Short mmCIF file of C-alpha atoms in Angstrom, two decimals:
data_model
loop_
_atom_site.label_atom_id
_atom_site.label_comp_id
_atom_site.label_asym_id
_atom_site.label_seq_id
_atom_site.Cartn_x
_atom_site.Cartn_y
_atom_site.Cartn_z
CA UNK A 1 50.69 -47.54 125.99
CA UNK A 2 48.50 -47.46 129.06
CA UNK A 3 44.80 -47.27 129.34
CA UNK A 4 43.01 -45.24 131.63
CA UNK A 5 38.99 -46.06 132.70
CA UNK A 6 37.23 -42.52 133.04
CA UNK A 7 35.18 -44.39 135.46
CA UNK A 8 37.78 -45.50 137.75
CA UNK A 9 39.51 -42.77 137.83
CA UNK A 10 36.15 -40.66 138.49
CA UNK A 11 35.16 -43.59 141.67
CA UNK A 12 39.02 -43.41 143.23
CA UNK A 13 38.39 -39.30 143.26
CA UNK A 14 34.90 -39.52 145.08
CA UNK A 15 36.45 -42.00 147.35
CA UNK A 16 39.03 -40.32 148.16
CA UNK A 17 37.16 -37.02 148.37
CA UNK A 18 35.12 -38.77 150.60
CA UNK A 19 38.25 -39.91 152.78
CA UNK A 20 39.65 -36.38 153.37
CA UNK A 21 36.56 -34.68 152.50
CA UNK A 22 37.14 -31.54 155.74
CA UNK A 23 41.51 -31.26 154.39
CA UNK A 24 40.46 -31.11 150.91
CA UNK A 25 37.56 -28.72 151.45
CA UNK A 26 40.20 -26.27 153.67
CA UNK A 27 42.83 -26.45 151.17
CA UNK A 28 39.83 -25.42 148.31
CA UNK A 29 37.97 -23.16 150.70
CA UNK A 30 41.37 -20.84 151.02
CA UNK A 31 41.38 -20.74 146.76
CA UNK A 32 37.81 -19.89 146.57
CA UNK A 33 38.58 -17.27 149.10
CA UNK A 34 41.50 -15.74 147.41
CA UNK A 35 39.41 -15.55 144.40
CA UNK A 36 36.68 -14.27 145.79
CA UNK A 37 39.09 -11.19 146.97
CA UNK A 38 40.46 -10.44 144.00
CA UNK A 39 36.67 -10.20 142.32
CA UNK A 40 35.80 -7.57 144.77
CA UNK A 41 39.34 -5.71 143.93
CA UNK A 42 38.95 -6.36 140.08
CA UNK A 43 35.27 -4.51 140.45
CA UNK A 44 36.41 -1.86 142.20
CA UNK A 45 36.92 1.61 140.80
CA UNK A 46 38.80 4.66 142.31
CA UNK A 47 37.43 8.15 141.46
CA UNK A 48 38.49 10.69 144.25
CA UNK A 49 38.53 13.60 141.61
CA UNK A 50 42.30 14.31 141.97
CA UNK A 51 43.81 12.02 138.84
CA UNK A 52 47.15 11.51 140.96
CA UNK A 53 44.76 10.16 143.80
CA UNK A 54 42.91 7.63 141.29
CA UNK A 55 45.95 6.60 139.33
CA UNK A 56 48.07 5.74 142.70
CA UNK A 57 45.08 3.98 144.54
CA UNK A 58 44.46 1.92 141.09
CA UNK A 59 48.04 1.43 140.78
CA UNK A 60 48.21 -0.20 144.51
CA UNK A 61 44.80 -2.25 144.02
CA UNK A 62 46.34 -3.19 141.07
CA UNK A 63 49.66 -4.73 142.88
CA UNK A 64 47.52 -6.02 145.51
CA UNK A 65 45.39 -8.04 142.66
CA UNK A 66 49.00 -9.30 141.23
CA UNK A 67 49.92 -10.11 144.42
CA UNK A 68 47.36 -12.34 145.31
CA UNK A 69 47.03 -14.08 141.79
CA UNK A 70 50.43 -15.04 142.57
CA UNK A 71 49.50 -16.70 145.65
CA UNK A 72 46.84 -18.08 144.39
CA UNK A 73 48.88 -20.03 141.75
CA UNK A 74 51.00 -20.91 144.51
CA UNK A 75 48.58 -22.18 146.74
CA UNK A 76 47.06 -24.26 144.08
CA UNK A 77 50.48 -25.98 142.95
CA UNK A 78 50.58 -26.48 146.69
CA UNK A 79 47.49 -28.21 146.46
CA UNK A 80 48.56 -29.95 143.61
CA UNK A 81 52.01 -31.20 144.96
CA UNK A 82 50.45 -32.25 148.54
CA UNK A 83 47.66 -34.38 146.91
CA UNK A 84 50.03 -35.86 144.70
CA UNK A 85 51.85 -37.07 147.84
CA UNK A 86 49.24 -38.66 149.53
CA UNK A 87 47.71 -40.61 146.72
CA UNK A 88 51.44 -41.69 146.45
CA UNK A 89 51.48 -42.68 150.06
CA UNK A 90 54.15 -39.71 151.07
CA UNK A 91 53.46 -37.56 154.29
CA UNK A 92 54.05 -34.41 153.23
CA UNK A 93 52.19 -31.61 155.05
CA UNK A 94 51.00 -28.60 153.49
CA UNK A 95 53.08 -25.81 154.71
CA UNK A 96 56.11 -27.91 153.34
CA UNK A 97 54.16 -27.95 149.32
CA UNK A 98 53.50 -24.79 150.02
CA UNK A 99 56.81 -23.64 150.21
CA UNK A 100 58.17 -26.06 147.98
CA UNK A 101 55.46 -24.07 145.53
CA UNK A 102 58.02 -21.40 144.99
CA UNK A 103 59.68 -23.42 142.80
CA UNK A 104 56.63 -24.63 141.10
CA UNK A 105 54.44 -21.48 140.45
CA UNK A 106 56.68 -19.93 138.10
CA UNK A 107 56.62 -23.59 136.35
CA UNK A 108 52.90 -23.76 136.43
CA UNK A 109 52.43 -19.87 135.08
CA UNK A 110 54.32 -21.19 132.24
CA UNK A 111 52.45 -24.14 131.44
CA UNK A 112 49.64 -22.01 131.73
CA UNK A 113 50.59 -19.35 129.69
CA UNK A 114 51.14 -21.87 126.70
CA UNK A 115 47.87 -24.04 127.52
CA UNK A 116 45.91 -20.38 126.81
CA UNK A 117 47.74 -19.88 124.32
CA UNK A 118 47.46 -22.52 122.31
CA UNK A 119 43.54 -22.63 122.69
CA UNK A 120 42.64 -18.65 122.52
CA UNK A 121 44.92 -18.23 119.58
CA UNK A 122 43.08 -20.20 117.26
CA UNK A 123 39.12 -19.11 119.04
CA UNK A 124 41.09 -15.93 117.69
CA UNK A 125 41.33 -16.47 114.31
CA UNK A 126 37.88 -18.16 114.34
CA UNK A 127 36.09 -14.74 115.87
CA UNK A 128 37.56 -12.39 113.55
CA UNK A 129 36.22 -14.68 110.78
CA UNK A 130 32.86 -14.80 112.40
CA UNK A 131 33.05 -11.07 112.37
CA UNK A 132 33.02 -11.32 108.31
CA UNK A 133 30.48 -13.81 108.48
CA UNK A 134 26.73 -12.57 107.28
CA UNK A 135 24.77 -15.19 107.33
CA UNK A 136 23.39 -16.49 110.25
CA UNK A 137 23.06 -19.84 109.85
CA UNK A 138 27.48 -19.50 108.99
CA UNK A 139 27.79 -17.84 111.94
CA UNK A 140 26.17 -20.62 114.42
CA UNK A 141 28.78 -23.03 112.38
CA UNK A 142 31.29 -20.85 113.48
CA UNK A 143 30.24 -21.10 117.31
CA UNK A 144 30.05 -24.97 116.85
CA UNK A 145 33.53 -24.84 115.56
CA UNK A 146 35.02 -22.67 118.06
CA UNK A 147 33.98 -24.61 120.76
CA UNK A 148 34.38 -28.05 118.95
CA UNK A 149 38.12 -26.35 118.28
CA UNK A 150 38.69 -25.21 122.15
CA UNK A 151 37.61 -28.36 123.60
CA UNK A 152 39.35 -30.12 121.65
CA UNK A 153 42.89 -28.39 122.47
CA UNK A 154 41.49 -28.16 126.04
CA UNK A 155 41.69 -31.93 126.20
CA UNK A 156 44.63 -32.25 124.27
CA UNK A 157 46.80 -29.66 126.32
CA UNK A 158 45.25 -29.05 129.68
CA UNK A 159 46.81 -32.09 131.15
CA UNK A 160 50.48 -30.51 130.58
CA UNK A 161 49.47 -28.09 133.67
CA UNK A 162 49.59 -31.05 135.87
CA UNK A 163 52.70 -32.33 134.23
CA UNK A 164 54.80 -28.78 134.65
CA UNK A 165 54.04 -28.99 138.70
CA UNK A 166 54.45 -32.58 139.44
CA UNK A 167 57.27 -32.70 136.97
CA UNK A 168 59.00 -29.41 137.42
CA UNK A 169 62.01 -30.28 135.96
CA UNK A 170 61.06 -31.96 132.45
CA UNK A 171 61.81 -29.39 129.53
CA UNK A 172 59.43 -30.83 126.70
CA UNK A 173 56.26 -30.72 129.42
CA UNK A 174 54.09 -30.63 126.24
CA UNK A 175 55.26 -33.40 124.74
CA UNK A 176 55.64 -35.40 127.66
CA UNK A 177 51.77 -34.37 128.23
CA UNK A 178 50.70 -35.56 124.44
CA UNK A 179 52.31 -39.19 124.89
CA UNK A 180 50.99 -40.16 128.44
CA UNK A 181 47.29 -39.10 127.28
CA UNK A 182 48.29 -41.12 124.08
CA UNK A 183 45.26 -43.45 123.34
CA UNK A 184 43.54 -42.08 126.82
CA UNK A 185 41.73 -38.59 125.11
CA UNK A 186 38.16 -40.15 125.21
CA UNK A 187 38.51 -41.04 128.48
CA UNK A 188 40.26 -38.07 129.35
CA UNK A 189 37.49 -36.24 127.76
CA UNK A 190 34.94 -37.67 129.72
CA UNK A 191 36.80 -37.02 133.31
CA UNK A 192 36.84 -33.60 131.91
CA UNK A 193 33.51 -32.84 130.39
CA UNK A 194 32.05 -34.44 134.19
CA UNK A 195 35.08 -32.42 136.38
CA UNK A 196 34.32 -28.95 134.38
CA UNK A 197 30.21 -29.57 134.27
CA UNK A 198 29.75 -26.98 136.71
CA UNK A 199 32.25 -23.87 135.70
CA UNK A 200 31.63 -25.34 131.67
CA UNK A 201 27.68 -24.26 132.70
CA UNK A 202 28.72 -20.73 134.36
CA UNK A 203 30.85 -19.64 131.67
CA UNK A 204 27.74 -20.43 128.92
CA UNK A 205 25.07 -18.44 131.27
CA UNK A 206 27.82 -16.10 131.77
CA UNK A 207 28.37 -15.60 128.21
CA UNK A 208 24.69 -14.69 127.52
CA UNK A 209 24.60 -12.29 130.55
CA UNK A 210 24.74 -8.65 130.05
CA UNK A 211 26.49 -8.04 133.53
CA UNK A 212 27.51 -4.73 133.06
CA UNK A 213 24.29 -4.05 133.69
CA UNK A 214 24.60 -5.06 137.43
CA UNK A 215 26.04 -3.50 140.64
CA UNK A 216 28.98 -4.10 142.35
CA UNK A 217 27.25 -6.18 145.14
CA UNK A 218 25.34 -7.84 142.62
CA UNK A 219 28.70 -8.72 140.87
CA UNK A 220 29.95 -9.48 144.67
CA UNK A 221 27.31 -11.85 145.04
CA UNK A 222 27.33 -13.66 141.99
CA UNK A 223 31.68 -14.25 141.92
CA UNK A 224 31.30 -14.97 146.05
CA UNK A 225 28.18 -17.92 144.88
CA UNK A 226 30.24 -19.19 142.24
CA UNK A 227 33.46 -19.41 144.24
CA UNK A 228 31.82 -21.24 147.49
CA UNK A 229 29.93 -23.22 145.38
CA UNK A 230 33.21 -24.47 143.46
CA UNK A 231 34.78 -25.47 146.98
CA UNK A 232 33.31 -28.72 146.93
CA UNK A 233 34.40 -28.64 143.20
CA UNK A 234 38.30 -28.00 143.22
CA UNK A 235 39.41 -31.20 144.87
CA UNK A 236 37.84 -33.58 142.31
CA UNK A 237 39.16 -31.52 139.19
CA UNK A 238 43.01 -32.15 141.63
CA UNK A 239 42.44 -35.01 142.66
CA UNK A 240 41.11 -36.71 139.27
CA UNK A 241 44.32 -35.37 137.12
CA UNK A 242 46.49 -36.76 140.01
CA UNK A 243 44.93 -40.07 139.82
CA UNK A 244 45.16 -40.09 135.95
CA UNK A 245 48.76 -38.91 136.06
CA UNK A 246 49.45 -41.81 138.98
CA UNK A 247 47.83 -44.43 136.38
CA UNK A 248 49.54 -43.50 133.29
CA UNK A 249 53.54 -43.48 134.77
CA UNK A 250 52.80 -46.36 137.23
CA UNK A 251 55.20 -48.92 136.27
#
C-alpha cells in the first residue's frame, strides 16, 4: 500500500503551477469562459408572445447549452490528459488531448454520472427525512449529517473521475479508485478540503442566498466573478489529483 503526504503533493502542485503558471492559466481561462457562457444562456428566458417563437428559441438555447457542456467536459479531460503528460515527462500538446478527449468525455460523463450519484442519492434520503423532522435542534443534526455524509463519499469517490480519463480503458474504475486511495483518505481529505476551499465557500454563501431575487446582470456578474476568480483555481484541483494519481501507481 502506498502513502501519499497531503503536503507534498500540495508543494509539487504550487511548484509546478508556478512553472507553467501563463499554459495552465490559458487552458483554465478557456473553462471559466465556457462556463461563464453557458450561465448567461442558462439565465436567459425567451418570451416573444407567440408560444411556437418561445418554445423553438428555448429549444435552440437549449442545444446550444448541451453543446457547450459537452465541450466543456471535453476540454477539461483535455486538460486532464495533457497535464498528466507533462508531469510524466511526455510532450504532448494540447490540440492532440484535445482530440484524443473524444474518447475520454464520454468516459468521464460516466464517472461523473456515478460520482453524483452516489453522493446526491443518499443527501436524498437525508432531506426528505429532514422534511419530517420538527424539532429544530434534529434538524441542524440532520445538516451536520448530510454534509458529514457528502464529504465523506466526496472523498471516497471523487478520485474515480481522474481514474475514468487517465485510465479510459479499466472497467471496475470505482474499484480501482477505492484501492489506490486505500490508507491515503486523510490525506486525500486534506488536498481536498484546501483544493475545494474556495468553490466549498461559494456553494455555503450560495446556499443562504435568495438569488432569485436578483437580475440577470446581477446573476451575470456574480457566475462571471466566480468563474475568473476560479482560473487561478482549476489547475491546482488538476494538477494535485494528477500528482496523487502519479504517486500512488509509481512503481
Amino acid at each position: 500500500m502506498k502513502k501519499i503526504s497531503a503536503k507534498e503533493i500540495l508543494t509539487e502542485s504550487i511548484k509546478l503551477y508556478k512553472q507553467n503558471f501563463f499554459r495552465y492559466i490559458k487552458m483554465s481561462g478557456v473553462l471559466s469562459l465556457i462556463n461563464i457562457i453557458i450561465s448567461v444562456l442558462s439565465n436567459m428566458l425567451f418570451d416573444f408572445g407567440n408560444s411556437w417563437v418561445t418554445i423553438a428559441l428555448g429549444t435552440l438555447n437549449m442545444v446550444v447549452i448541451v453543446t457547450l457542456f459537452y465541450n466543456y467536459v471535453r476540454f477539461y479531460c483535455a486538460v486532464i490528459n495533457n497535464i498528466y503528460n507533462q508531469v510524466s515527462n511526455n510532450e504532448v500538446k494540447f490540440n492532440e488531448s484535445f482530440w484524443y478527449a473524444r474518447r475520454l468525455a464520454p468516459k468521464f460523463l460516466v464517472g461523473g454520472i456515478y460520482l453524483l450519484g452516489m453522493i446526491i442519492v443518499p443527501l436524498i434520503i437525508i432531506f426528505f427525512a429532514y422534511g419530517l423532522i420538527t424539532s429544530p435542534i434534529l434538524k441542524w443534526s440532520v445538516i451536520g449529517l448530510a454534509i458529514a455524509m457528502g464529504g465523506f463519499m466526496l472523498v471516497r469517490y471523487y478520485f474515480i473521475i481522474y481514474i475514468r480519463t487517465i485510465e479510459p480503458d479499466t472497467k471496475n474504475f470505482i474499484t480501482r479508485g477505492i484501492l489506490l486511495l486505500k490508507g491515503n483518505y486523510i490525506s486525500y481529505f486534506v488536498i481536498l478540503l484546501i483544493t475545494f476551499f474556495y468553490s466549498t465557500a461559494y456553494g455555503a454563501v450560495m446556499f443562504f442566498v435568495n438569488t432569485d431575487n436578483f437580475t440577470l446582470l446581477e446573476n451575470i456578474i456574480r457566475s462571471s466573478a466566480y468563474n475568473i476568480i476560479n482560473i487561478f483555481i482549476i489547475p491546482i484541483i488538476i494538477v494535485s489529483n494528477v500528482l496523487v494519481y502519479q504517486k500512488l501507481v509509481a512503481k
